[in-house]
Structure formats: C-alpha cells, structure tokens
Coordinates of C-alpha atoms in Angstrom, one line a residue:
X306 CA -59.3 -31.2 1.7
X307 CA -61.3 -33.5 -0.5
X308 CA -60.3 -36.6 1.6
X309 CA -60.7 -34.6 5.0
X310 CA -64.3 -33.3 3.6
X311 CA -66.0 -36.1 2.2
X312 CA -69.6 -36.8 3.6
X313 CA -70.5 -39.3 5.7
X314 CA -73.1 -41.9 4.2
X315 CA -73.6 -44.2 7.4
X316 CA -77.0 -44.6 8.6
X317 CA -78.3 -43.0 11.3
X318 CA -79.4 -44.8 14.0
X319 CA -82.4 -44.6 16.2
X320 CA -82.9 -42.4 18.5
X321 CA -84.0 -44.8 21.3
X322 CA -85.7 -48.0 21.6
X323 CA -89.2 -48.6 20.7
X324 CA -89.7 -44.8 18.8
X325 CA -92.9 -43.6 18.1
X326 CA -94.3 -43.2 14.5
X327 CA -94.0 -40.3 13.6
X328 CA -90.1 -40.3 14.8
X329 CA -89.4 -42.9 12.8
X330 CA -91.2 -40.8 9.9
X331 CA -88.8 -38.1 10.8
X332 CA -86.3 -40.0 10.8
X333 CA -86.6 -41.5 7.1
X334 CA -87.5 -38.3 6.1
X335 CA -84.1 -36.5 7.5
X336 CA -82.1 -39.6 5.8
X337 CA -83.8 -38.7 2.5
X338 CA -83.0 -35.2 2.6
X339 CA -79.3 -36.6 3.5
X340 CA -79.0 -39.4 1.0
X341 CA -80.4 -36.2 -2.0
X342 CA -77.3 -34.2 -0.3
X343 CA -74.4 -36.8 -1.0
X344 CA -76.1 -37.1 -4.5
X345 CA -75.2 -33.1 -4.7
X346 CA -72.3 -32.9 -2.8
X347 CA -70.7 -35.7 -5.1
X348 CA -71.5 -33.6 -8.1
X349 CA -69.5 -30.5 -6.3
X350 CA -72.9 -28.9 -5.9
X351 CA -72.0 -27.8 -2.5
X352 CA -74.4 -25.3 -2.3
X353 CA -77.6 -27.9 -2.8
X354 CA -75.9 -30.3 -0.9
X355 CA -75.7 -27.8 2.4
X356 CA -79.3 -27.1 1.6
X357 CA -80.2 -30.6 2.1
X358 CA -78.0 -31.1 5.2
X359 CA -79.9 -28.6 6.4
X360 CA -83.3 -29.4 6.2
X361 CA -82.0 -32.8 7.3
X362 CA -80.7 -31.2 10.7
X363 CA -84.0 -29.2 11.0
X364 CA -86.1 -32.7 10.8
X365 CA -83.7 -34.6 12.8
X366 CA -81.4 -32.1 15.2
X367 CA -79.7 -35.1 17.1
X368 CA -77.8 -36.8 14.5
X369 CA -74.2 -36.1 14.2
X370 CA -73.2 -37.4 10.8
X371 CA -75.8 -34.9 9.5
X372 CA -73.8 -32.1 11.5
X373 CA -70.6 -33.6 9.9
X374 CA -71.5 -33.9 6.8
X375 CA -73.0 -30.0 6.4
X376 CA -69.5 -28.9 8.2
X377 CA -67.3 -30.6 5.5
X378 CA -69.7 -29.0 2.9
X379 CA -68.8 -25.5 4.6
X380 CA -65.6 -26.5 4.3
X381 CA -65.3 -26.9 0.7
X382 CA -66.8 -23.8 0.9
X383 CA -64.6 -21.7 2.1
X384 CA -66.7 -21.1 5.4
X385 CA -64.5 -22.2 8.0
X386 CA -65.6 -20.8 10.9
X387 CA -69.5 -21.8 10.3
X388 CA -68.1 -25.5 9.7
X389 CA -66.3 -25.5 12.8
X390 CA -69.4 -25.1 14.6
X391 CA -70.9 -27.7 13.1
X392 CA -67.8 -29.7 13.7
X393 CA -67.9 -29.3 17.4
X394 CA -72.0 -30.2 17.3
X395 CA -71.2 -33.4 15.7
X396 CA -68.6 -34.5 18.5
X397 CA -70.6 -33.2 21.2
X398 CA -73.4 -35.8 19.9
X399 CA -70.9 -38.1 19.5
X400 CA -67.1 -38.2 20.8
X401 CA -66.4 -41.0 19.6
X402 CA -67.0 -39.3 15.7
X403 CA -63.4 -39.8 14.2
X404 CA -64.6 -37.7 11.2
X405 CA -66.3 -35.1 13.0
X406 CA -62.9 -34.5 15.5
X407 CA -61.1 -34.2 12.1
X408 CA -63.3 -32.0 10.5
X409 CA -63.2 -29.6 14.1
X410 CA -59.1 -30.0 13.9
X411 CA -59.2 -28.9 10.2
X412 CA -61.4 -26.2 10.8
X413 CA -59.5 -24.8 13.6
X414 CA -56.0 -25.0 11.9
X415 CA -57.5 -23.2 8.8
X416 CA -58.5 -20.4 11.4
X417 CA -55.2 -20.7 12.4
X418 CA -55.7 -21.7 15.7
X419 CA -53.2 -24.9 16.0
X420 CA -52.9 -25.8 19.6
X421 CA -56.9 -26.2 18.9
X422 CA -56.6 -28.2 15.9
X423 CA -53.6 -30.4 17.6
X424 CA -55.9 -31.5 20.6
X425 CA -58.5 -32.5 17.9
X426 CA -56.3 -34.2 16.1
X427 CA -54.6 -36.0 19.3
X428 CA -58.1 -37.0 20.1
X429 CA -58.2 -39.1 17.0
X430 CA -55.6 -40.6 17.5
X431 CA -56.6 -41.9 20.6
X432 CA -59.8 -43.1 18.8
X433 CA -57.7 -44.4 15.8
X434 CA -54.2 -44.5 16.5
X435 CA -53.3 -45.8 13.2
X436 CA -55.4 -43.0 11.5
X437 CA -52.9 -41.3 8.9
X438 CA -54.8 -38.5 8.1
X439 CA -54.7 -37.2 11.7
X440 CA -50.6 -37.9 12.1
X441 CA -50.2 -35.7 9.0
X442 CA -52.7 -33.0 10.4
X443 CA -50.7 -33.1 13.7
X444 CA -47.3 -32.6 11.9
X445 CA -48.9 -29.7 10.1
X446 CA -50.3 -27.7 13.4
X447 CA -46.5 -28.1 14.2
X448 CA -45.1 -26.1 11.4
X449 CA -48.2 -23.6 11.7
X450 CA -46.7 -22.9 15.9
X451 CA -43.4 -22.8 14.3
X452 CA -43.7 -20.2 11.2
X453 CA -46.2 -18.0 13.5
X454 CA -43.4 -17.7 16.6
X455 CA -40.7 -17.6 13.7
X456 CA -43.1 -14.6 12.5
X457 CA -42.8 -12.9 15.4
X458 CA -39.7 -12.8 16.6
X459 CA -38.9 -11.5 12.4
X460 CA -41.5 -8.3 12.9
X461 CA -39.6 -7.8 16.2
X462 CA -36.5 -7.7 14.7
X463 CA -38.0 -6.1 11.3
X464 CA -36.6 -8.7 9.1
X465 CA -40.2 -8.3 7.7
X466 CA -39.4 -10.6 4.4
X467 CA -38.3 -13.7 6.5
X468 CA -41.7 -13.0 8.2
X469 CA -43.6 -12.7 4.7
X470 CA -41.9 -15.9 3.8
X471 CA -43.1 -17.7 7.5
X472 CA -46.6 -16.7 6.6
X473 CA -46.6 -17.5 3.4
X474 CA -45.8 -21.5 4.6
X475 CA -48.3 -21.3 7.5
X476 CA -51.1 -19.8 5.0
X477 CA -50.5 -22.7 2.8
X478 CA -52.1 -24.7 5.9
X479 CA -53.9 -22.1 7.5
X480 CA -55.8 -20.2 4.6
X481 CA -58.8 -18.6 6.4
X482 CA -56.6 -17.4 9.4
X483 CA -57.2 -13.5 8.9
X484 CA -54.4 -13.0 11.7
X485 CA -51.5 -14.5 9.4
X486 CA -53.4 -12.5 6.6
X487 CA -52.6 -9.2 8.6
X488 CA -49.4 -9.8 9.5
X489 CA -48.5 -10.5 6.3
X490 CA -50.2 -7.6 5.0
X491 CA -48.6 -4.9 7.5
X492 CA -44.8 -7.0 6.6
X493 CA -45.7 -5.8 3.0
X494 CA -46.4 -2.2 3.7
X495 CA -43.3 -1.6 6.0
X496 CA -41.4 -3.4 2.7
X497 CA -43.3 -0.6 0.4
X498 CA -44.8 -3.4 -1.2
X499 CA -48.1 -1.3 -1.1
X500 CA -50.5 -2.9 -3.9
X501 CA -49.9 -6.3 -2.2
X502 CA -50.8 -5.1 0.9
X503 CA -53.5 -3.5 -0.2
X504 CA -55.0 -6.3 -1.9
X505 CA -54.7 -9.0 1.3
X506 CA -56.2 -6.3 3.7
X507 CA -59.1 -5.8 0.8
X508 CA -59.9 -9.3 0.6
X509 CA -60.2 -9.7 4.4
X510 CA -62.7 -6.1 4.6
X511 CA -64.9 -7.9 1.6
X512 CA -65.5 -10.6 4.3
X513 CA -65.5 -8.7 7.3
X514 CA -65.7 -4.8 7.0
X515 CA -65.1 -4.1 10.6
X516 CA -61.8 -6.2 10.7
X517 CA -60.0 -2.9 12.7
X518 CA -56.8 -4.8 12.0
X519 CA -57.2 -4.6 8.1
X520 CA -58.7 -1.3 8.2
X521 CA -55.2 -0.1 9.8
X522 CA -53.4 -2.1 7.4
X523 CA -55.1 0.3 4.6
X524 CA -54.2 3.3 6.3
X525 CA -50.8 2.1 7.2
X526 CA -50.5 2.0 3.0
X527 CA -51.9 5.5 2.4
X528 CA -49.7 6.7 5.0
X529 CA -46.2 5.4 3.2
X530 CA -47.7 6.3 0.2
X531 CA -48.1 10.0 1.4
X532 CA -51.9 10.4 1.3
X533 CA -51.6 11.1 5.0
X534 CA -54.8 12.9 4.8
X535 CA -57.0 9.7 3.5
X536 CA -54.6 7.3 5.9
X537 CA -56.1 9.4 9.6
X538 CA -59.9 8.5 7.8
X539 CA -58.3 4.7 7.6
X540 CA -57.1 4.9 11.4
X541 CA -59.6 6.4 12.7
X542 CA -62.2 4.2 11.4
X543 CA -59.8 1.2 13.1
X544 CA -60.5 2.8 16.2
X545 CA -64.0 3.3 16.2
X546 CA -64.0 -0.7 15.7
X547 CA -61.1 -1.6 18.0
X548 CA -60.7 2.1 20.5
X549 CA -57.8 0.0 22.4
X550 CA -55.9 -0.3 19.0
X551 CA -52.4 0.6 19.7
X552 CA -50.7 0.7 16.3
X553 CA -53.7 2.6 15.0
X554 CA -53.6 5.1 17.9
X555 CA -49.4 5.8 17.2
X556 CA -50.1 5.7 13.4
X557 CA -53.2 7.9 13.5
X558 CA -51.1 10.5 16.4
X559 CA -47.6 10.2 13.8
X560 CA -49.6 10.9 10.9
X561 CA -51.7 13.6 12.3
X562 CA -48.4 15.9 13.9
X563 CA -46.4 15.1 10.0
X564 CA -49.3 16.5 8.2
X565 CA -48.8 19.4 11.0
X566 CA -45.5 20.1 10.4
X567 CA -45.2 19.5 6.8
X568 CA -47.9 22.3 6.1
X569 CA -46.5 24.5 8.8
X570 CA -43.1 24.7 7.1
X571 CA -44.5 24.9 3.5
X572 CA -46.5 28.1 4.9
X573 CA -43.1 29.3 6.6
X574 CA -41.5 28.8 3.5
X575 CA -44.0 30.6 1.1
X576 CA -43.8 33.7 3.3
X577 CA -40.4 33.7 2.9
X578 CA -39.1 32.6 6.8
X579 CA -36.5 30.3 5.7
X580 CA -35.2 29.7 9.3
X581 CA -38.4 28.7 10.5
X582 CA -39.5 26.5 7.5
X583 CA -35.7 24.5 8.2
X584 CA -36.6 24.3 11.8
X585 CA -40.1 23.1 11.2
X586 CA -38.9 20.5 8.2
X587 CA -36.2 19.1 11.0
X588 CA -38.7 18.2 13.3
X589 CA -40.9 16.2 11.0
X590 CA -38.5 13.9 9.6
X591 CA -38.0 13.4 13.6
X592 CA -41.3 12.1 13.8
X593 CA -41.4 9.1 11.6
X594 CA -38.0 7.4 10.0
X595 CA -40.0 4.7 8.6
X596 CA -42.3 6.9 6.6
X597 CA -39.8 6.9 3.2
X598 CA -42.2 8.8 0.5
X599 CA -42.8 11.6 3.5
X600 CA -39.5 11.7 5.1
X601 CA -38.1 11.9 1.2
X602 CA -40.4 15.1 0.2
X603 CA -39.4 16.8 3.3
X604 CA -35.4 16.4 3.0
X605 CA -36.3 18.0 -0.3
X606 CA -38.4 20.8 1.0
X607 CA -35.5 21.7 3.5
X608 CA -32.8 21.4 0.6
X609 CA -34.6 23.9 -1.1
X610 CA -34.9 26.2 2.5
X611 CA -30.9 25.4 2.6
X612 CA -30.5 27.0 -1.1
X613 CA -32.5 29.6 -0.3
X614 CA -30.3 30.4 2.6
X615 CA -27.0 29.5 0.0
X616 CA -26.2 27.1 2.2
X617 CA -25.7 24.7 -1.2
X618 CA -23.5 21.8 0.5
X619 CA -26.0 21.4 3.0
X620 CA -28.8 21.5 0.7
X621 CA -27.1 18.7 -1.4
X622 CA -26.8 16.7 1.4
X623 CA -30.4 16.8 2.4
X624 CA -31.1 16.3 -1.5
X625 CA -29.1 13.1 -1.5
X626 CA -31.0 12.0 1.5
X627 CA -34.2 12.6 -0.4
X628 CA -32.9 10.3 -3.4
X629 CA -31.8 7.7 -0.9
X630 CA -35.2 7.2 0.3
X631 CA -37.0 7.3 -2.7
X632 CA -34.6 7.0 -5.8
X633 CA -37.3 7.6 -8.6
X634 CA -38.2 11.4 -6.9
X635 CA -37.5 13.6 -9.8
X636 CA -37.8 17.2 -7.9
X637 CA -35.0 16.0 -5.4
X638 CA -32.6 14.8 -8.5
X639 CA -33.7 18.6 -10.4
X640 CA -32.6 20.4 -6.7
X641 CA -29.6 18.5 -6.3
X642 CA -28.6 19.0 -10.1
X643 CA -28.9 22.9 -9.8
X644 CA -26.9 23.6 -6.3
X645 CA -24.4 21.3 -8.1
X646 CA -24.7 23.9 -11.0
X647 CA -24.3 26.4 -8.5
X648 CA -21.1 25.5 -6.8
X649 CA -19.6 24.7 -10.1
X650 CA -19.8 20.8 -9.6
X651 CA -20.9 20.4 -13.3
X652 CA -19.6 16.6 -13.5
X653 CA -22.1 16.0 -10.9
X654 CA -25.1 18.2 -12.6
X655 CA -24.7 16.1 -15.8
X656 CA -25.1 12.9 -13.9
X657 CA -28.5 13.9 -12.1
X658 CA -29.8 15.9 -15.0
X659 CA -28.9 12.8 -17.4
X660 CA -30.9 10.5 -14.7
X661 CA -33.9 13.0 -14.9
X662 CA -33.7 13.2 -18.6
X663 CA -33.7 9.6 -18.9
X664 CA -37.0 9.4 -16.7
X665 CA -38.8 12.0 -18.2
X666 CA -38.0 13.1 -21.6
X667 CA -39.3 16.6 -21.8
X668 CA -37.5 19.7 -23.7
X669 CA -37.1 21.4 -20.5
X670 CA -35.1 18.8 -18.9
X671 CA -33.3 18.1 -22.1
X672 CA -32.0 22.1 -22.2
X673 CA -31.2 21.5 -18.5
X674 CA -28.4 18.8 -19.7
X675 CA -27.3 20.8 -22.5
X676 CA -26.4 23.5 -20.5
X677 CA -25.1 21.4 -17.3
X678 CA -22.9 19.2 -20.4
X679 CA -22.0 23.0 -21.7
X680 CA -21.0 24.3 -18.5
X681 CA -18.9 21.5 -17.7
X682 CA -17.0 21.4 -21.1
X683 CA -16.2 25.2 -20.3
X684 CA -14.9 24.3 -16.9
X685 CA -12.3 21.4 -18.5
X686 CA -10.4 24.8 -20.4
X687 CA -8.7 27.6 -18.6
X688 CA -11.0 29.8 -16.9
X689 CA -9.7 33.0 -18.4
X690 CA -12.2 35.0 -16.3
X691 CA -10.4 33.8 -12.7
X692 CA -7.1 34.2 -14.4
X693 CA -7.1 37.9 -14.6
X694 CA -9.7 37.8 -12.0
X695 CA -12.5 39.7 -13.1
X696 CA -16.2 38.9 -12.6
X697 CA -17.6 37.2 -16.5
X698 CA -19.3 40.6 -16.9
X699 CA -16.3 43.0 -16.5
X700 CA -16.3 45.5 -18.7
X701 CA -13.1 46.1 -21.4
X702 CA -11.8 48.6 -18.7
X703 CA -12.0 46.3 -15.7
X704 CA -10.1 43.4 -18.6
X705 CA -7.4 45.8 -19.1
X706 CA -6.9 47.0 -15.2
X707 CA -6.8 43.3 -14.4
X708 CA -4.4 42.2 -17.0
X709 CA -2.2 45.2 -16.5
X710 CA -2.2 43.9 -12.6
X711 CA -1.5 41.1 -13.5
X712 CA 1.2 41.0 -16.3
X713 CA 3.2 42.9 -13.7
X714 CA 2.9 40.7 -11.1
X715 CA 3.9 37.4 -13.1
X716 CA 6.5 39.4 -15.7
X717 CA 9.7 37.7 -15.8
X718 CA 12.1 40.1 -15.0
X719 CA 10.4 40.6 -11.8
X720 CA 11.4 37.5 -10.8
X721 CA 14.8 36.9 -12.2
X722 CA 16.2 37.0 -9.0
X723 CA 14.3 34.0 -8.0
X724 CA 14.8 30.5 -7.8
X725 CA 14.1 28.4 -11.2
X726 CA 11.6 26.7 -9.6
X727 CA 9.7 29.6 -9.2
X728 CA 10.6 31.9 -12.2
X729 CA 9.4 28.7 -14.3
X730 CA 5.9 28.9 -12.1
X731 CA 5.9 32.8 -12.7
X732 CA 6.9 32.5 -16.4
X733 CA 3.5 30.2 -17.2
X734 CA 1.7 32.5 -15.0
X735 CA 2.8 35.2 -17.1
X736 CA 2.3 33.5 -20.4
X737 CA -1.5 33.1 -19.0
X738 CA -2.4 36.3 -18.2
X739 CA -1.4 37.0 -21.9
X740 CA -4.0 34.3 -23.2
X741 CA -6.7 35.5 -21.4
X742 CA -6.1 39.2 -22.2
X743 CA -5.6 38.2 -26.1
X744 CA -9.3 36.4 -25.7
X745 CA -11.1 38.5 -23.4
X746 CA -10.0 41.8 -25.0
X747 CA -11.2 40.5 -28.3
X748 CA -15.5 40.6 -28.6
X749 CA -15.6 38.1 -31.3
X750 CA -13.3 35.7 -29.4
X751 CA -15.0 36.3 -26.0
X752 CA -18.2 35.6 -27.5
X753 CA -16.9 32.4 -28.7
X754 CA -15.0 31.9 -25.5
X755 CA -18.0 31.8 -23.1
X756 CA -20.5 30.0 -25.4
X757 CA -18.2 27.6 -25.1
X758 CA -16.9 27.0 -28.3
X759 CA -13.6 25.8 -29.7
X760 CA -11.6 28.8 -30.0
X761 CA -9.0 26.8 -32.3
X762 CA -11.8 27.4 -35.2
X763 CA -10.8 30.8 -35.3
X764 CA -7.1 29.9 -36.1
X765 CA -5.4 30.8 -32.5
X766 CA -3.7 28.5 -31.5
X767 CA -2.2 29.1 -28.0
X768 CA 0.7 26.7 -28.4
X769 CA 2.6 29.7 -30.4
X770 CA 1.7 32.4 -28.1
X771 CA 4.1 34.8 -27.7
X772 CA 3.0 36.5 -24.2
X773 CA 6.0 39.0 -24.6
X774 CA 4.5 40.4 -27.5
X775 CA 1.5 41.1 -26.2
X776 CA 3.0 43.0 -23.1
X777 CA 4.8 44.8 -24.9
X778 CA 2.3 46.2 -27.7
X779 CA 0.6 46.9 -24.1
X780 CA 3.0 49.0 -22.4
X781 CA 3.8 50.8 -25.6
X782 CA 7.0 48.8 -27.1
X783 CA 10.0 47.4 -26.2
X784 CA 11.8 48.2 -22.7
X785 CA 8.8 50.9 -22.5
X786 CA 8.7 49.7 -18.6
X787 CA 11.7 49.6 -15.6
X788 CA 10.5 47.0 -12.5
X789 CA 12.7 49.6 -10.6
X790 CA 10.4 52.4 -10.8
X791 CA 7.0 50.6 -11.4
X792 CA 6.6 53.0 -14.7
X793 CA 6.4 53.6 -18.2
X794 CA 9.8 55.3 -19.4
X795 CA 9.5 58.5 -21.7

C-alpha cells in the first residue's frame, strides 16, 4: 500500500503557453500548498496532507498529480471509494498517469470490483510494460475473480466454511469490498457463528447504516438466535432500504409464521388441547429446518405434548431431536431424562440427568440423579413387586392373594409330570415367589426393599432360602394341600 500510495512530487506543468500573471501566481501557490502536503503526508499526517491537496486542487483544478496525490492519501485512509474518484480525475487529465491508473486499479480491487481494477492495471502495462507493481496487481484481481466464483458456487452448495475461507483470501486483497464482508457475514450466521457475524455486519452499519444487506445479516442472527421478535424489526428495516430484497422478504415471511405457530401451540398447550398444540408444533419445525435454536425448543415443546398424551417413546424421540440441534439445551436433556424415568429406562435417565448435573450444579438437579442412580440400582435386583404381580402399593391382603396364586402355580409337584427342562424353570419360579413373599410380607424388610437398600444387612441371605418352608408354614404344615383337589386337607 505504501509503495502503491506514495505521492507524487513532480512538478506541475503549465497550463498553456504564455499564462497570464495571476495563473502563474496560482499556480505557485497550488505547488506550495502541494510541496506543505508531501511534507505531512511523509510524516503519516494523512489527514493535513489531504487538507493541503485540497486547497491545492481548489487553486489549481487541472492538475492531475494533485488529484493523485489526495487519492493515495484517501487511500491510506481507509477511504476507498472517495480515492477512486480522485483516481479516475487524475487519468482523465492525463492517460498517460502510470500512478494515477494504479491508484484507480487499487482502489477498485479494494472495492472488490476486479474486472475494473484488471483493465486499470492492463492499461499500465501498456504504458509500462515492465512495470512490476501492475503484474503483481493483475495476478491479484485474478485470485479475487477466483475466490468470489469459488464463493459462490460454496453458498450454493452450503459448504459455507470453504466459502468463509474464499473470502477470507479475497478480503486480504479486497478489504473495503462490503459485498465479500456480507457474504462472509451471512456464511457465519448459517454456521451459528453468531458474534462474528454480528461484528462484520456492525462494522459495515458504523460506515453505512442503510447497507439493507447488513441490516439482514443482523436479523438473520437474531433470528437463529431465537429473538425472532427483534430479527422481523431487523428485516423489515432491510426492506424499507432495499423493498426488492429477496432473502429479507423469505426471512421476514419465515420468521413472522414461526412466531405464529410457536405461540399458537404454547396457547393450545396451556389450555390443555394436546392434539392441537402437537399439530400446531409439527407445522412450525416445517417452516424452517435451518432455524436450530427454534426448531430445537419446538421438538421440545411437542415432546412435552407427546408425554402429556403418554405417548413417552415418541416424546423421547422428539427430545433427542431437540438435543441434536442444540446439545447444550438443558429442558430437552430434563424431558428426555424423566419419560426415560417413566418407562423404566433408568440407565438412560442417569446419563442425561448426570449431563444436566454436570452443566448446572443445583440441588434440584443433583436429587434428580440420586433418585434416577436409586431407581436404577433397584431395577439391577429382582423386582419382587412383578414377581407376585401386585402393584408397589398392594396392600398385605393383595401380597398374600398373589403369592398364594402364585406358589400354586409354580409348586413342584404340579409339575412333576413335566419335562426336566421345565420342572427346573418351574422350580426357580417357585423358589421366587417364596423370596418375594418372605420380603414383601415383612414391613421392616419392604421398607428396606423399596428404598433400595441392601437387604443382606439384615442377615437374609437368599442363597439358603428354603421356599418349601415357607409354603408350607403358609398352607398350614406339611402335606396340608392335594394338587388333585386344589384344597387344604382337614
């Protein structure tokens, strides 16, 4: 840039032959006030040194190196666009200004614009074909047309990093082109990397805050981010600038019927119209797939309609959806965890309530473990309750209905005429039904039973069960029952 920008210190020559007086006053006078500018613009006092290009320009409008000199101050700058027009004053004074086409070329692939900046540079070369500046220039408007089609055909196929990268490389030559800037910027919001997105589309409203492009870039960001409500304000402010601004107008219309929906099917919900509130979630995660942070809260939403309606594999499933789209959202790990709870899937529960405990380390979601972890280290013994199979509130009548029931079914000698295969399946049956009737007909051991404790600490030790015993202190003593007659013998 520094090379490319320095000022030019030739003299200016005169205007014509024979000039009057007072133009040759002017003249002097506008070389001064350029001579005091190189002084400035040497010292990186670019802002003096444009001040005295431009009260050299305003005594002496027909000079080009004047014009060239004020563009590459622009230039260092930061004003592109306003050097550029100086630029293209200078070679229209004089075409045969190998710095001023330069300067025009540089401008104009800093805009981005590098078919522009390659004629420029051409041009030079045909002034100066040995001119290495320009042959450099020329192979950089290249890569610029190549990392912008690149681009494009990236966004197309929404491989929006490769894009990122391409305009990351033609930035590096093109750093005033606002276009690259938005692309870029809407590649970063469709890759959820709002803040960065954010910040590119900021920098380009601080310049220009009617760029309609950046303004839907904003929105686009508020709109992923969920604050749908804020992101329509953002669109619709893009289309005030730009009314003809097709992403805008779909982004502004999408976000407008998800809002819709969304609050339709919370208001189904809270009055209780599950069906309604499932068939009104469905059709908003139909509006937008790429909306993750929306489409997330709604599969959660219509989890919760599905375990309403105990439909609790189904409500999983739209839970694990949720978590698939946004794998930090707590409420869909909480839902999953407790229709996992529910359909006594407790290895699962401990895993999400573990990952929720781990994010957030409040007492509530450490007493949701403890119980999921409690629940699952009762479901790894024998479920005594589904043995006799009584509900775990059955009263001590409904216990000893169940295991009379039972003990009859499985007994032994009812199956003696059976194959081995099967008297040994009956005979552990049998010896079953006996273990849950010794725990479940004793309080103290129940107690321990379903809090889960270790019933060994009370000294039973199952392995020396004797279910005979039991059956028979049951049904009153021994041979106190004939399977022939189904009854107790007097």
């Amino acid at each position: 840039m520094a090379a490319m920008a320095e000022c030019d210190v030739i003299m200016a020559a005169p205007e014509g032959p024979g000039g009057l007086d007072s133009d040759e006053e002017a003249r002097r006078e506008a070389e001064s006030f350029k001579e005091q500018g190189n002084v400035y613009y040497a010292k990186k006092d670019y802002n003096e040194a444009y001040n005295y290009y431009t009260k050299a320009i305003d005594t002496c409008p027909h000079n080009a190196s004047y014009y060239g000199n004020r563009a590459a101050t622009l230039m260092m700058l930061g004003r592109f666009r306003e050097a550029l027009g100086d630029s293209q004053q200078s070679v229209r004074l004089d075409d045969c200004f190998v710095r001023g086409h330069l300067r025009e070329g540089k401008c104009h692939l800093s805009l981005g614009n590098a078919m522009a900046a390659s004629r420029c540079f051409q041009r030079v070369l045909e002034l100066d074909h040995k001119n290495t500046q320009a042959q450099q220039e020329l192979k950089n408007a290249s890569a610029v047309l190549e990392y912008e089609k690149i681009a494009e055909i990236d966004f197309e196929k929404r491989d929006f990093r490769k894009a990122v990268f391409c305009m990351d490389r033609a930035l590096e030559f093109a750093p005033a082109c606002h276009r690259f800037k938005i692309l870029k910027a809407e590649c970063l919001a469709l890759l959820g990397r709002y803040p960065e997105a954010q910040s590119v589309a900021s920098d380009i409203l601080r310049m220009d805050s009617t760029n309609a492009d950046a303004l839907y870039v904003r929105g686009l960001c508020l709109y992923y981010e969920d604050c749908i409500e804020k992101a329509v304000q953002f669109f619709i402010q893009a289309l005030r600038m730009a009314p003809d601004h097709e992403k805008a107008c779909m982004a502004c219309r999408n976000a407008k019927a998800l809002k819709a929906k969304k609050e339709d099917g919370n208001k189904a919900f809270k009055e209780g119209n599950y069906k309604l509130a499932y068939e009104l979630y469905t059709e908003a995660l139909g509006i937008d797939p790429n909306n993750i942070k929306t489409n997330a809260k709604l599969y959660c939403n219509r989890g919760t309609v599905n375990s309403k309606l105990r439909k609790l594999e189904e409500a999983i499933d739209d839970c694990t959806n949720a978590i698939k789209l946004d794998d930090t959202y707590i409420k869909a790990y909480l839902r999953r965890a407790q229709c996992y709870m529910d359909t006594e899937q407790y290895e699962d529960a401990v895993r999400d309530y573990e990952k929720v405990y781990q994010t957030e380390k409040t007492k509530e979601h450490k007493q949701l473990l403890k119980n999921a972890q409690l629940e699952l280290k009762k479901s790894k013994r024998k479920d005594y309750y589904k043995i006799l199979g009584v509900d775990k509130n059955a009263s001590e009548d409904e216990i000893k209905k169940a295991y009379r029931k039972r003990a009859l079914m499985h007994h032994p000698d009812r199956h003696s005429g059976a194959s081995a295969e099967v008297q040994k399946e009956e005979e552990k049956k049998f010896k079953e039904v006996g273990e849950a009737f010794t725990i479940l007909s004793d309080p103290k051991k129940k107690a321990r039973y379903d809090s889960g404790q270790d019933l060994e600490e009370d000294g039973l030790n199952m392995g020396d069960f004797d279910a005979n015993n039991i059956f028979k202190a049951f049904f009153g003593g021994p041979g106190g029952f004939s399977f022939e007659d189904g009854k107790t013998l007097c």
